[in-house]
């Protein structure tokens, strides 16, 4: 297997953090979004959506979508479990992971794409769309702050996929210079602690 990534982008990053936490190693190939390498005819054969991560399987087919790739790797490497053990625990982990994915990564992307000069030539930017994304981000962070509470990890006592996605979302916010409300003390504490883990060094 081989993984195509752009390490600094949030969807590849959540997968790379997951792999480090699990101790999974795969050959990596960097595909630069900034240099348009996800939009070449050759890459579009791997993923017609022109996005990373993409996992090349040993039979020559490709698996796209970060959550599907993580799910596949988790099925192949079930120990230690990073998606929970019991039904409700698994649902709680997915709940936090989904809010982090849609509400943090998705909203930061909305702010960044609609306000950064980096995207000025690529999409029709809208200040209203950026503001709406700021509102969605604040709502997601408020919900996550309450859910994380004083837990050591995002969804409990052990690292899970929720931590990987939340870390990627907050690191993306830092990169995109999207300020996080310091009032979300649980999120700030969690981010400070998770940032010290070897998986994100
Ligand atoms: N839903 C997809 C989203 C993938 C995605 O949007 N990837 C971004 C990087 S975070 C990308 O490759 N963008 C390419 C581009 O904008 O040209 C997933 O979870 O893998």
XYZ file of C-alpha atoms and ligand atoms in Angstrom:
221
model
C 0.000 0.000 0.000
C 1.039 3.598 -0.520
C -0.455 6.815 0.775
C -0.702 10.098 -1.121
C -0.832 13.078 1.244
C -0.180 16.771 1.612
C 0.964 16.595 5.214
C 0.094 20.124 6.267
C -3.533 19.881 5.065
C -6.079 18.799 7.677
C -7.597 15.675 6.097
C -4.214 14.046 5.433
C -3.010 15.288 8.831
C -5.770 13.534 10.782
C -4.825 10.288 9.040
C -1.086 10.777 9.638
C -1.675 11.502 13.338
C -3.872 8.397 13.540
C -1.140 6.274 11.933
C 1.509 7.608 14.331
C -0.741 6.930 17.327
C -1.280 3.365 16.084
C 2.307 2.777 15.001
C 1.240 2.112 11.394
C 3.878 2.892 8.775
C 3.171 3.162 5.048
C 5.177 4.557 2.140
C 4.117 8.185 1.669
C 4.117 10.411 -1.390
C 3.626 14.143 -0.935
C 1.261 15.719 -3.462
C 1.417 19.507 -3.261
C -1.991 21.157 -3.317
C -0.248 24.520 -3.584
C 1.484 23.439 -6.788
C -1.723 22.003 -8.261
C -0.490 18.413 -8.106
C -3.922 17.136 -6.973
C -5.441 18.431 -10.213
C -3.182 16.787 -12.788
C -4.769 14.225 -15.167
C -2.587 11.542 -13.591
C -3.719 12.310 -10.043
C -7.381 12.664 -11.075
C -7.238 9.027 -12.196
C -6.456 8.151 -8.562
C -9.122 10.467 -7.118
C -11.523 12.225 -9.509
C -12.307 14.695 -6.702
C -8.702 15.940 -6.854
C -8.107 15.614 -3.125
C -5.814 13.897 -0.653
C -5.479 11.598 1.212
C -5.608 8.684 -1.229
C -4.568 5.149 -0.325
C -3.226 3.032 -3.180
C -4.043 -0.599 -2.501
C -1.918 -3.574 -3.459
C -4.394 -4.546 -6.199
C -3.782 -1.182 -7.898
C -7.114 0.362 -6.888
C -7.476 3.515 -4.783
C -9.344 4.279 -1.596
C -10.279 7.908 -0.984
C -11.866 9.815 1.935
C -9.867 10.145 5.137
C -12.556 8.536 7.328
C -12.866 5.519 5.030
C -9.074 5.086 4.981
C -8.856 5.336 8.778
C -11.713 2.832 9.085
C -9.936 0.402 6.758
C -6.610 0.713 8.618
C -8.436 0.311 11.934
C -10.072 -2.902 10.710
C -6.665 -4.214 9.645
C -5.009 -3.105 12.911
C -7.665 -3.354 15.636
C -5.290 -3.093 18.653
C -5.282 -0.790 20.478
C -8.767 0.251 19.379
C -9.062 3.920 18.427
C -12.754 3.834 17.600
C -13.961 2.517 20.964
C -15.003 -0.858 22.284
C -18.638 -0.668 23.369
C -21.565 0.623 21.265
C -22.168 3.818 23.246
C -18.449 4.528 23.602
C -18.065 4.078 19.835
C -20.989 6.417 19.202
C -19.543 9.076 21.566
C -16.197 8.928 19.756
C -17.891 9.270 16.362
C -19.997 12.134 17.718
C -16.950 14.180 18.758
C -15.020 13.195 15.627
C -17.875 14.265 13.364
C -18.256 17.654 15.066
C -14.493 18.176 14.800
C -14.540 17.166 11.128
C -17.553 19.127 9.903
C -17.619 21.878 12.500
C -13.909 22.607 12.915
C -12.086 21.416 9.767
C -15.036 22.296 7.517
C -15.591 25.722 9.083
C -11.904 26.686 9.180
C -11.731 25.676 5.504
C -14.726 27.917 4.815
C -13.080 30.877 6.564
C -9.690 30.280 4.958
C -10.969 29.772 1.417
C -13.209 32.824 1.593
C -10.664 35.197 3.111
C -7.101 34.118 2.291
C -5.284 35.679 -0.688
C -4.088 32.111 -1.356
C -7.574 31.284 -2.696
C -8.298 34.626 -4.388
C -7.643 33.257 -7.867
C -9.234 29.873 -7.248
C -12.751 30.575 -5.957
C -15.182 33.495 -5.856
C -14.542 34.645 -2.292
C -17.361 35.931 -0.110
C -17.035 37.843 3.163
C -20.540 36.650 4.100
C -19.547 33.012 3.582
C -16.451 33.563 5.753
C -18.599 35.119 8.503
C -21.115 32.274 8.338
C -18.224 29.793 8.689
C -16.933 31.758 11.723
C -20.360 31.302 13.328
C -20.357 27.557 12.608
C -16.841 27.267 14.038
C -17.842 29.051 17.263
C -20.865 26.752 17.672
C -18.760 23.635 17.059
C -16.072 24.749 19.524
C -18.663 25.509 22.185
C -20.169 22.034 21.741
C -16.737 20.396 21.782
C -15.590 22.381 24.805
C -18.542 20.999 26.764
C -18.042 17.437 25.487
C -14.285 17.360 26.138
C -14.769 18.813 29.625
C -11.903 17.696 31.832
C -11.306 14.383 30.057
C -7.674 13.572 29.287
C -8.558 12.888 25.648
C -11.250 14.295 23.376
C -13.698 11.445 23.951
C -12.480 9.673 27.067
C -9.436 8.259 28.788
C -7.611 7.006 25.684
C -6.592 8.573 22.385
C -9.133 7.949 19.622
C -9.914 9.127 16.113
C -11.713 12.079 17.733
C -8.347 13.383 18.995
C -6.733 12.953 15.577
C -9.431 14.952 13.801
C -9.714 17.628 16.471
C -5.942 18.094 16.500
C -5.872 18.417 12.695
C -8.700 20.962 12.849
C -7.041 23.140 15.483
C -3.615 22.921 13.815
C -5.312 23.977 10.570
C -6.883 26.950 12.409
C -3.417 27.967 13.619
C -1.983 27.656 10.110
C -4.888 29.644 8.643
C -4.487 32.271 11.401
C -8.048 31.742 12.572
C -8.088 32.817 16.208
C -9.677 30.486 18.736
C -11.712 32.018 21.524
C -9.542 31.611 24.684
C -12.816 31.208 26.582
C -12.950 27.601 25.358
C -10.673 26.552 28.197
C -11.218 22.795 27.900
C -10.326 22.849 24.212
C -7.243 24.991 24.886
C -6.092 22.653 27.672
C -6.705 19.572 25.517
C -4.867 21.107 22.535
C -1.870 22.044 24.703
C -1.667 18.505 26.097
C -2.219 16.658 22.795
C 0.349 18.895 21.041
C 3.023 17.358 23.278
C 2.379 13.802 22.046
C 5.049 12.153 19.885
C 2.399 11.539 17.206
C 2.268 15.235 16.347
C 5.957 16.152 16.670
N -13.784 14.451 2.440
C -12.417 14.325 2.000
C -11.855 15.735 1.842
C -10.484 15.726 1.206
C -9.978 17.134 0.974
O -10.737 18.091 0.808
N -8.671 17.243 0.951
C -8.057 18.533 0.714
C -6.906 18.734 1.692
S -7.477 18.854 3.342
C -7.496 18.553 -0.702
O -6.827 17.620 -1.086
N -7.731 19.603 -1.476
C -7.192 19.666 -2.791
C -7.409 20.960 -3.483
O -8.048 21.850 -2.890
O -6.945 21.083 -4.613
C -11.606 13.512 3.007
O -12.014 13.438 4.170
O -10.608 12.906 2.633
